[in-house]
Tab-separated table of C-alpha atoms in Angstrom:
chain	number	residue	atom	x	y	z
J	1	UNK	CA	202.904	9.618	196.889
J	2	UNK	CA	199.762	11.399	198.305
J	3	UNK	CA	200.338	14.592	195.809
J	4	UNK	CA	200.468	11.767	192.964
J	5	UNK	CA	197.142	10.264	193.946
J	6	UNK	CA	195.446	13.539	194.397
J	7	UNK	CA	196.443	15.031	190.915
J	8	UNK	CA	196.049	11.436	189.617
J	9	UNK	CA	192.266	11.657	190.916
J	10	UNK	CA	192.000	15.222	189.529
J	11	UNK	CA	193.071	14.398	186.016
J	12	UNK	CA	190.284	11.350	186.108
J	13	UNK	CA	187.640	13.993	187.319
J	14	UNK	CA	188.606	16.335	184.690
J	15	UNK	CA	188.642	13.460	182.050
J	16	UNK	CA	184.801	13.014	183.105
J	17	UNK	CA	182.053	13.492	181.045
J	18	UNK	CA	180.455	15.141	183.290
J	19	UNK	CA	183.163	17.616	183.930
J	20	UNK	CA	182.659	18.979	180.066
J	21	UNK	CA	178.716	17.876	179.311
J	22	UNK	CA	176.588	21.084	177.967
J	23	UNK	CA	173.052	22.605	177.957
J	24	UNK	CA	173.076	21.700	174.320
J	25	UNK	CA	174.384	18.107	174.662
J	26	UNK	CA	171.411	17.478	177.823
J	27	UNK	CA	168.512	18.874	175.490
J	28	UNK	CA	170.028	16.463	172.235
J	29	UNK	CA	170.280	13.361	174.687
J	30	UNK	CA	166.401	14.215	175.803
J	31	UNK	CA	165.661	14.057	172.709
J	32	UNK	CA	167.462	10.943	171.711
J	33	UNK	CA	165.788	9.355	174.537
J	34	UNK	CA	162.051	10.744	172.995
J	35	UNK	CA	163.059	8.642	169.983
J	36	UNK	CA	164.301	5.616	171.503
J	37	UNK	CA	160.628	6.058	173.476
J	38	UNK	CA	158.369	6.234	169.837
J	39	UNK	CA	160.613	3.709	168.778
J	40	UNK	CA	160.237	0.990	171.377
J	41	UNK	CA	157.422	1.915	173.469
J	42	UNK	CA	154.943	3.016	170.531
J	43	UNK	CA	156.925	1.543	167.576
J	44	UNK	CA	157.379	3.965	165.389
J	45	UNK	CA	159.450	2.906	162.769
J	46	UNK	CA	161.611	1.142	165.098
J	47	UNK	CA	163.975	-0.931	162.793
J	48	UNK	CA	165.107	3.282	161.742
J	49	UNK	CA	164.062	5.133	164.644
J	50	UNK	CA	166.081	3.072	167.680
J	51	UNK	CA	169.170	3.125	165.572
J	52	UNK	CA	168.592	6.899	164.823
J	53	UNK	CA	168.001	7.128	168.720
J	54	UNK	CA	170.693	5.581	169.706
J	55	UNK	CA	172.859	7.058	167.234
J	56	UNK	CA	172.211	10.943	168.506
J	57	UNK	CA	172.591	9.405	172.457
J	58	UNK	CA	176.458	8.269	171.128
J	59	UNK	CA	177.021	11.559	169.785
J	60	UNK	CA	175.986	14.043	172.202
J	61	UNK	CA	177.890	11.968	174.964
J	62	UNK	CA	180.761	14.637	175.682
J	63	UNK	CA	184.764	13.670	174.961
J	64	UNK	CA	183.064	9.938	173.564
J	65	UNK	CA	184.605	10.951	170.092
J	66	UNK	CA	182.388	8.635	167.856
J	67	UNK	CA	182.351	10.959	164.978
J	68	UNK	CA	186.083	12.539	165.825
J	69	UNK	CA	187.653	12.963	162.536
J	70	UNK	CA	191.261	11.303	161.843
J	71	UNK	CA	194.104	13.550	162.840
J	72	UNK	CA	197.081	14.155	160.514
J	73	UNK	CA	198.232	11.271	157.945
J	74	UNK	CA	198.157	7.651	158.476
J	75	UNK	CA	200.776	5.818	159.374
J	76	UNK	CA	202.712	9.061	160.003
J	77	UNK	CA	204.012	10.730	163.779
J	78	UNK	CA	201.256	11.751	165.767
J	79	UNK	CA	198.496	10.033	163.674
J	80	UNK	CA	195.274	10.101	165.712
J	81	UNK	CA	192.493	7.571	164.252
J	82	UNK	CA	188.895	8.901	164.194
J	83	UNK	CA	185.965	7.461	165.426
J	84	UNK	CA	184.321	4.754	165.444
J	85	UNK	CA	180.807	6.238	163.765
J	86	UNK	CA	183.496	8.742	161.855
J	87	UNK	CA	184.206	5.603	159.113
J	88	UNK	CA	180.917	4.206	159.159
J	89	UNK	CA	179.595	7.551	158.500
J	90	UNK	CA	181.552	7.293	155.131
J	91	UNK	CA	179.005	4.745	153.869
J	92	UNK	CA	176.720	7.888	153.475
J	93	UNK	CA	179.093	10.282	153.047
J	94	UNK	CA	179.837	8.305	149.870
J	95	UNK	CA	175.985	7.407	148.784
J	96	UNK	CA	176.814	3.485	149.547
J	97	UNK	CA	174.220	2.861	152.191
J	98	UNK	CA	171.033	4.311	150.442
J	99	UNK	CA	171.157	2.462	147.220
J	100	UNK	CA	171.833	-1.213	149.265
J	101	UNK	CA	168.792	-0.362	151.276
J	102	UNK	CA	166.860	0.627	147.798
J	103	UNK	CA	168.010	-2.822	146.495
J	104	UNK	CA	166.896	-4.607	149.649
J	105	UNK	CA	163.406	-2.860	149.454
J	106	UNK	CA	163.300	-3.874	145.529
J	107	UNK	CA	163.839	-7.575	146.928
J	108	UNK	CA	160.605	-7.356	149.283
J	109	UNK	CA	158.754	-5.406	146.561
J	110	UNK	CA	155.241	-7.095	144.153
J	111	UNK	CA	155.338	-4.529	140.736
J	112	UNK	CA	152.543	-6.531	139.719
J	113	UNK	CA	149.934	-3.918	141.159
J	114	UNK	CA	151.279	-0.994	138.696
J	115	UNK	CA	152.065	-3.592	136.061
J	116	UNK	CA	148.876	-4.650	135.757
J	117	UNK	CA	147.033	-1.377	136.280
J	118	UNK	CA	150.123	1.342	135.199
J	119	UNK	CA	147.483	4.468	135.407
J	120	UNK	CA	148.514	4.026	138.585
J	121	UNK	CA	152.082	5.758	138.257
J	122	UNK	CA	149.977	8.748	138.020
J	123	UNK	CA	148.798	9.209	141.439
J	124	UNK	CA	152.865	7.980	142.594
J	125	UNK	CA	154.327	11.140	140.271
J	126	UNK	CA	151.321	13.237	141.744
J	127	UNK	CA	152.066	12.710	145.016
J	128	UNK	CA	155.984	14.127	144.698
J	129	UNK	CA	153.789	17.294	144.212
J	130	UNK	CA	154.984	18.093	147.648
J	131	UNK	CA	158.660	18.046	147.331
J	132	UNK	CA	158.486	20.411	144.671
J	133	UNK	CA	155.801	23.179	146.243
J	134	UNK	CA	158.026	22.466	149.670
J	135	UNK	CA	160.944	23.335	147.606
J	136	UNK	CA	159.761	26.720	146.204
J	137	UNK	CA	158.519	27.432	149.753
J	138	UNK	CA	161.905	27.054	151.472
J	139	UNK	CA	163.672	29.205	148.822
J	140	UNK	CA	161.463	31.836	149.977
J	141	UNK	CA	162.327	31.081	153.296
J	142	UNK	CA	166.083	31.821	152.851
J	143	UNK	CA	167.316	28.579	152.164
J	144	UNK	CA	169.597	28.127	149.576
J	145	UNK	CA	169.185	25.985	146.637
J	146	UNK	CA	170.793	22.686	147.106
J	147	UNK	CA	169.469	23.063	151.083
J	148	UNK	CA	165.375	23.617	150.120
J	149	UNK	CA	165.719	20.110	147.563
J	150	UNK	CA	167.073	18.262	150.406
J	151	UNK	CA	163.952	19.405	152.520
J	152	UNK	CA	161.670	19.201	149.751
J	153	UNK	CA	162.408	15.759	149.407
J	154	UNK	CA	160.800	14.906	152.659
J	155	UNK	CA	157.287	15.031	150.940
J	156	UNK	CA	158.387	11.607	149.076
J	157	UNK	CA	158.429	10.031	152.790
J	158	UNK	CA	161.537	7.648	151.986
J	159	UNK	CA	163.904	7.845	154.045
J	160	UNK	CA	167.268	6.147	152.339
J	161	UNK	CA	165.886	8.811	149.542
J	162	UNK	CA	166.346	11.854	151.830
J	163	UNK	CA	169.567	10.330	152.875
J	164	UNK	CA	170.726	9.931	149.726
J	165	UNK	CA	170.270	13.443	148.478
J	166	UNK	CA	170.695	15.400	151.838
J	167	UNK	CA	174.487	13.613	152.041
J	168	UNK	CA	175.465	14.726	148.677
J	169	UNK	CA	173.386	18.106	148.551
J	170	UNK	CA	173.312	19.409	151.962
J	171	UNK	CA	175.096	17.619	154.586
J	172	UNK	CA	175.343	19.716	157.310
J	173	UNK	CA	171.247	19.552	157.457
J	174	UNK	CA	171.071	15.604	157.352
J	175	UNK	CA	170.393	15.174	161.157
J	176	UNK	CA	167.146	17.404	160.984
J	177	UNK	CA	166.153	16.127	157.630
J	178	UNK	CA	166.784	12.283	158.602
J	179	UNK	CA	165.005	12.626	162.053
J	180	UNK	CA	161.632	14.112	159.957
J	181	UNK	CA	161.799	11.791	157.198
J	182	UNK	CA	161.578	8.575	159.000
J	183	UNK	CA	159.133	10.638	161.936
J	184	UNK	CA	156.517	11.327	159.031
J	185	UNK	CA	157.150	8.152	157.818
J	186	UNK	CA	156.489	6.344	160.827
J	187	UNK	CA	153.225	8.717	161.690
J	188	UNK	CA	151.504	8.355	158.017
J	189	UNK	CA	148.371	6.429	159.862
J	190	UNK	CA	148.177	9.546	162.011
J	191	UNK	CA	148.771	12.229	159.366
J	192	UNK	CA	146.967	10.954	156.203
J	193	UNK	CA	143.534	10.090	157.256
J	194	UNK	CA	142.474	13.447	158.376
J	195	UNK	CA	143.440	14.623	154.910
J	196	UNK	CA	141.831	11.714	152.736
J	197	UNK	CA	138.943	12.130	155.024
J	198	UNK	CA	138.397	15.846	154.470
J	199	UNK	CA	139.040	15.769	150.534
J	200	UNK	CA	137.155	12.676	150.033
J	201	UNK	CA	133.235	12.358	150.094
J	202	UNK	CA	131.364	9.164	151.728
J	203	UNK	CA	130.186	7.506	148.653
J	204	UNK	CA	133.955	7.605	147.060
J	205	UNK	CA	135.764	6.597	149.828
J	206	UNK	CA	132.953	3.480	149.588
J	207	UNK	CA	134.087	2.582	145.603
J	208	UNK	CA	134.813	-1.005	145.127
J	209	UNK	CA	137.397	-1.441	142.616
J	210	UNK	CA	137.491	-4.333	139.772
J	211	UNK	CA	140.039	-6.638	140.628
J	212	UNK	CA	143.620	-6.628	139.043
J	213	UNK	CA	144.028	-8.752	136.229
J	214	UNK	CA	146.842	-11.596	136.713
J	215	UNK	CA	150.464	-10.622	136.019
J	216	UNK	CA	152.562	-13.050	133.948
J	217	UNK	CA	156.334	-13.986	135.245
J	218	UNK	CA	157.698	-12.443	131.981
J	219	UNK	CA	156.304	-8.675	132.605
J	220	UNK	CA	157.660	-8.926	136.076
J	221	UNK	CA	160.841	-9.808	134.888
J	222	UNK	CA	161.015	-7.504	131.749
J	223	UNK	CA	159.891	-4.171	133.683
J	224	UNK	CA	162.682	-3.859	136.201
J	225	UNK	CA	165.022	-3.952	133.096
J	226	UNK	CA	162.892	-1.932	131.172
J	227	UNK	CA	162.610	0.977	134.192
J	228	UNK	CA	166.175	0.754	134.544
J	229	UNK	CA	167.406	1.389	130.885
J	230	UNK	CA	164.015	4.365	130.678
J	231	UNK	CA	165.401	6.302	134.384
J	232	UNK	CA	169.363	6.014	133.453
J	233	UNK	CA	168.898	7.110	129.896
J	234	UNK	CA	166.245	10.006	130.730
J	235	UNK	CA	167.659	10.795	134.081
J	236	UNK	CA	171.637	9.148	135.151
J	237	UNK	CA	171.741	10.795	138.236
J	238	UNK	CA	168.942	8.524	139.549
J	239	UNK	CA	170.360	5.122	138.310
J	240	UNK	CA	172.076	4.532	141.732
J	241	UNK	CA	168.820	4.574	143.543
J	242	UNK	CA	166.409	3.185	140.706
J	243	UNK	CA	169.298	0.894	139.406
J	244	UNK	CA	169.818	-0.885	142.756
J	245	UNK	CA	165.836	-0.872	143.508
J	246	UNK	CA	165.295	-2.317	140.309
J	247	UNK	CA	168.278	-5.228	140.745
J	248	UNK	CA	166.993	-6.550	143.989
J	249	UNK	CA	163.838	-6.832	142.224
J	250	UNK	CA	165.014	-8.835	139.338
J	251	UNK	CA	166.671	-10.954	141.975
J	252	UNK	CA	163.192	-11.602	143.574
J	253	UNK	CA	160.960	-12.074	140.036
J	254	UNK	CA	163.421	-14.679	138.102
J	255	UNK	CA	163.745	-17.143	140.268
J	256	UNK	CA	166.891	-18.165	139.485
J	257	UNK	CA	168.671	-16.167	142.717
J	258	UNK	CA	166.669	-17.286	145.749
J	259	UNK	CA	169.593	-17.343	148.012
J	260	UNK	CA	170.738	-13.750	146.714
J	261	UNK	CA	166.995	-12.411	147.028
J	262	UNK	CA	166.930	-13.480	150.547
J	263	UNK	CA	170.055	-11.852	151.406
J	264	UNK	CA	169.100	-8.386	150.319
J	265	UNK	CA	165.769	-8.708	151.658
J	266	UNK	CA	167.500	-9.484	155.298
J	267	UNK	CA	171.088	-10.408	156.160
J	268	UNK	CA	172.444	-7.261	154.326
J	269	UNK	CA	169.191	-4.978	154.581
J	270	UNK	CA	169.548	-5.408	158.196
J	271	UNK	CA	173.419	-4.829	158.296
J	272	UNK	CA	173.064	-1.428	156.434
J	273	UNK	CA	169.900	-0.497	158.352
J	274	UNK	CA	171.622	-0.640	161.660
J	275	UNK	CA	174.931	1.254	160.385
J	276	UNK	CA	172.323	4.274	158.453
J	277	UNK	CA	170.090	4.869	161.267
J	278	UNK	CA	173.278	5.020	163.900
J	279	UNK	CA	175.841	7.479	161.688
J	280	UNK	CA	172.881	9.423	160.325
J	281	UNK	CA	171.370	9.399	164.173
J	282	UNK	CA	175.329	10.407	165.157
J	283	UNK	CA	175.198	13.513	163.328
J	284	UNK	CA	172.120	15.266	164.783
J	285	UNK	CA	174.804	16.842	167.564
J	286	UNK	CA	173.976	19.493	169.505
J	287	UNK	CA	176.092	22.113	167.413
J	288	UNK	CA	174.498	21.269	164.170
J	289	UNK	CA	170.833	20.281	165.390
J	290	UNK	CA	169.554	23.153	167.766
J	291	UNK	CA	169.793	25.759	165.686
J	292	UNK	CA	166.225	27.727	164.315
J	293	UNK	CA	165.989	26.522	161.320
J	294	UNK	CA	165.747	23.037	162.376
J	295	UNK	CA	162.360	23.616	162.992
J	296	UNK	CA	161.567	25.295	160.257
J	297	UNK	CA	162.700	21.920	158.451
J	298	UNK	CA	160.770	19.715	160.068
J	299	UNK	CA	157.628	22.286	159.602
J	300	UNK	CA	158.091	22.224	155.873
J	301	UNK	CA	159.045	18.573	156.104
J	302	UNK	CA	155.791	18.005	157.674
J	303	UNK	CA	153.981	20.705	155.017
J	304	UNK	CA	155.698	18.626	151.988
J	305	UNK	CA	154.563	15.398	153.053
J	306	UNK	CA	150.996	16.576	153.564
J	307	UNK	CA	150.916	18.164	150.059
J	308	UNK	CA	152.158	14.897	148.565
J	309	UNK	CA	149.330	13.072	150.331
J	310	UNK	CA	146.620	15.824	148.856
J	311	UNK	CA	147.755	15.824	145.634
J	312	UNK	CA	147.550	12.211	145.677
J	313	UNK	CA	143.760	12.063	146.742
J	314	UNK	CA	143.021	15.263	144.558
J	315	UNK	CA	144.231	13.451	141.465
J	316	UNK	CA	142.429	10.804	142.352
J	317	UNK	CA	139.291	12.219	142.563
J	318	UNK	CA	139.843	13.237	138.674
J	319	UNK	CA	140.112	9.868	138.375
J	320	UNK	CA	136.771	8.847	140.124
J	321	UNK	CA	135.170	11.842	137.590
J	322	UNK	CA	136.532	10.442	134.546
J	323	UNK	CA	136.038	7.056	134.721
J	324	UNK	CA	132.605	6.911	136.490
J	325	UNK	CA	132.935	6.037	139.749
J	326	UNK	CA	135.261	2.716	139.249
J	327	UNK	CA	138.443	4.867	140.728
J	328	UNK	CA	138.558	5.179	144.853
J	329	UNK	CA	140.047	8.277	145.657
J	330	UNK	CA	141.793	6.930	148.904
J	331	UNK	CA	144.242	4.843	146.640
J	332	UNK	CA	146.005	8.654	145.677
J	333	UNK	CA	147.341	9.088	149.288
J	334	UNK	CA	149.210	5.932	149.123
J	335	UNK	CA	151.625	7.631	145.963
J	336	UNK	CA	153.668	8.401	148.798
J	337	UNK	CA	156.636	6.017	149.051
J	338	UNK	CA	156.041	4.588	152.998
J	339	UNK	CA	155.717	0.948	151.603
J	340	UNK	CA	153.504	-0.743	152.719
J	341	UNK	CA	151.945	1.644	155.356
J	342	UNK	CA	150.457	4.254	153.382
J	343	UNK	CA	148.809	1.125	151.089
J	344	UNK	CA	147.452	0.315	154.797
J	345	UNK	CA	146.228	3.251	155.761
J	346	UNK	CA	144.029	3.418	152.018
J	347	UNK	CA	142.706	0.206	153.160
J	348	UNK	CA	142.037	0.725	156.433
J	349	UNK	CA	139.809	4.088	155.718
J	350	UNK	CA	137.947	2.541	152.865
J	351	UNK	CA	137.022	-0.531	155.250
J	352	UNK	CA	135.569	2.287	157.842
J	353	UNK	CA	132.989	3.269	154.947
J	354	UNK	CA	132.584	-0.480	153.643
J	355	UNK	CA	133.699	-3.290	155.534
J	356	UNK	CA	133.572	-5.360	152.559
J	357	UNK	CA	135.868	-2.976	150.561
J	358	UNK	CA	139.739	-4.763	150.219
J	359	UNK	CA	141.771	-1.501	148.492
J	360	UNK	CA	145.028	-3.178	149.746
J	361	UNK	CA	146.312	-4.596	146.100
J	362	UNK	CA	145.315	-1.200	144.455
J	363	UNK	CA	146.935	1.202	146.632
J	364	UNK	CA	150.247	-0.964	146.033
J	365	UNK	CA	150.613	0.129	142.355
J	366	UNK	CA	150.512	3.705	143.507
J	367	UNK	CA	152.673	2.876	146.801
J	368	UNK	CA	155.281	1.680	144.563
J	369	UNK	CA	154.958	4.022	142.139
J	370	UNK	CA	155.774	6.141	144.345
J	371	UNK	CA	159.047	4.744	145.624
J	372	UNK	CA	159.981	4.807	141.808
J	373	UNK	CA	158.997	8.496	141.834
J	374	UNK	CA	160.523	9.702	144.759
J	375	UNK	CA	163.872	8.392	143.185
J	376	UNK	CA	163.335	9.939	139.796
J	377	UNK	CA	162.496	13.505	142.034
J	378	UNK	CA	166.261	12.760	143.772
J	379	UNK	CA	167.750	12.125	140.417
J	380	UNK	CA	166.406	15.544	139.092
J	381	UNK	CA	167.235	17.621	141.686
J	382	UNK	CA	170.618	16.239	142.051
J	383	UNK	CA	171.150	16.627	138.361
J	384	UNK	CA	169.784	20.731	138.876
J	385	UNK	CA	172.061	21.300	142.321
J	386	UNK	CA	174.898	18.588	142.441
């Protein structure tokens, strides 16, 4: 009986966690825990970042098996299911997740700002400058093709965007890719204003801007239809993402789907949201994530998104040249996709140069814009690599 307890007790201790955790698995769950810290203690993104967190904690826990695949053939001998986090992975594995978050954001999303000044898809289309320089730049790097568009598309700072493309193009980097998509998204108040500061001049970043003209219920109803038929039939690959954006808008604008509006905009955003940010958290493991050129993505990640933001400002100032003065410059760092922060941060420098300035309702058309474009820069690159 005592020789049955004691190899009883020593086949629990070697079934221990701790009996089989590595150096690799300790450094990922650090870093988990860094993430669950921006998330909750400094808020950084935290609806995508404590999910992500937690997500990475669950898979770097040692013999847990959350992302174990399936062994052998179901409902065959010695069938072993996989994980948990290993089916709800397939959700983006299959592109399902990114799109329903797209439509969810289209729910919560005003066009009128670009409607009613659509100059404004400019600066959104200027600032995906980034993903395409960041591109070129990791090709030189080493990186092959399909792997330097998935970085690239970090400059567009959307994160179900990165997903979306990263899954299909280059899986085995979406960990990295994920974790410096929604970091960059959740520091654009610390990144941007240095940049809008230092390209910008006192008495532009001071430009009051003439107020929108009023947006009728028909054009907002007509234009997600209208971008939807103009994307698919110029660009197919990015109907999935501009389709589904576009749908949960039309649900919002007709006013005929309340109920079905406020759905996507919560119930099912939020369901989706927590299953993305835990299976694309659970597959930054240690194997895949410490490797060198992880941070040599999430330099170029950071690179991309600060071209995006200077090409943004830069084509503003064109702007500011050619029509007089009546363009402020700040509203081109908001054609990144980070809805609504990077509108915020446009208003929140003009107001340091005039408190009286309100840029909020500007910077939206190229905030949106820019969600538009960051889809239509998936689409192509997808169409080139996938």
């Amino acid at each position: 009986m005592l020789n049955t307890l004691l190899t009883g007790l020593k086949q629990f201790l070697g079934n221990m966690g701790f009996a089989s955790i590595t150096l690799g698995q300790v450094i990922m769950l650090i870093v988990s825990f860094i993430l669950l810290y921006l998330a909750i203690s400094k808020k950084f993104e935290p609806l995508l970042l404590l999910p992500i967190g937690f997500g990475m904690f669950l898979a770097n826990l040692p013999l847990a098996g959350l992302m174990a695949e399936p062994v052998g053939t179901f409902g065959q001998e010695g069938f072993q299911a996989g994980g948990l986090l290993y089916y709800l992975y397939l959700g983006v594995k299959l592109g399902i997740y990114p799109p329903l978050i797209f439509m969810g954001v289209g729910a919560m999303t005003d066009f009128g700002p670009l409607i009613a000044n659509p100059k404004s898809i400019l600066l959104g289309a200027a600032a995906q400058f980034g993903i395409f320089t960041v591109f070129i730049g990791a090709i030189l790097l080493g990186f092959t093709g399909p792997e330097a568009a998935s970085i690239g598309i970090i400059g567009g700072a959307d994160g179900p965007t990165a997903i979306f493309l990263t899954s299909k193009l280059a899986p085995q980097l979406l960990g990295p890719i994920a974790v410096a998509a929604y970091s960059y998204m959740a520091l654009v108040p610390i990144i941007q204003p240095p940049i809008m500061r230092a390209l910008t001049t006192k008495e532009e970043r001071s430009v009051v801007m003439e107020q929108l003209r009023p947006v009728s219920k028909k054009e907002k109803i007509i234009f997600p239809i209208f971008v939807t038929a103009l994307v698919s039939l110029i660009l197919p690959s990015a109907a999935p993402l501009v389709g589904m954006l576009m749908l949960g808008n039309l649900l919002k604008e007709s006013g005929v789907t309340e109920r079905l509006s406020k759905t996507a905009q919560n119930e099912l955003m939020n369901i989706v949201t927590i299953f993305l940010g835990v299976t694309v958290g659970a597959t930054a493991n240690a194997e895949a994530f410490l490797k060198p050129q992880t941070l040599m993505i999430i330099g170029l990640g950071l690179l991309a998104f600060s071209f995006g933001t200077t090409a943004g400002v830069l084509l503003g100032k064109l702007m500011y040249k050619l029509t007089g003065g009546k363009v402020n410059p700040l509203i081109g760092s908001a054609g990144v996709s980070a809805v609504p922060m990077a509108a915020r941060v446009s208003q929140s420098v003009g107001q340091e140069e005039n408190p009286s300035n309100f840029l909020l309702m500007h910077a939206m058309g190229p905030n949106v814009a820019g969600v538009i474009g960051s889809a239509v820069a998936a689409g192509l690159l997808l169409s080139i690599f996938g």
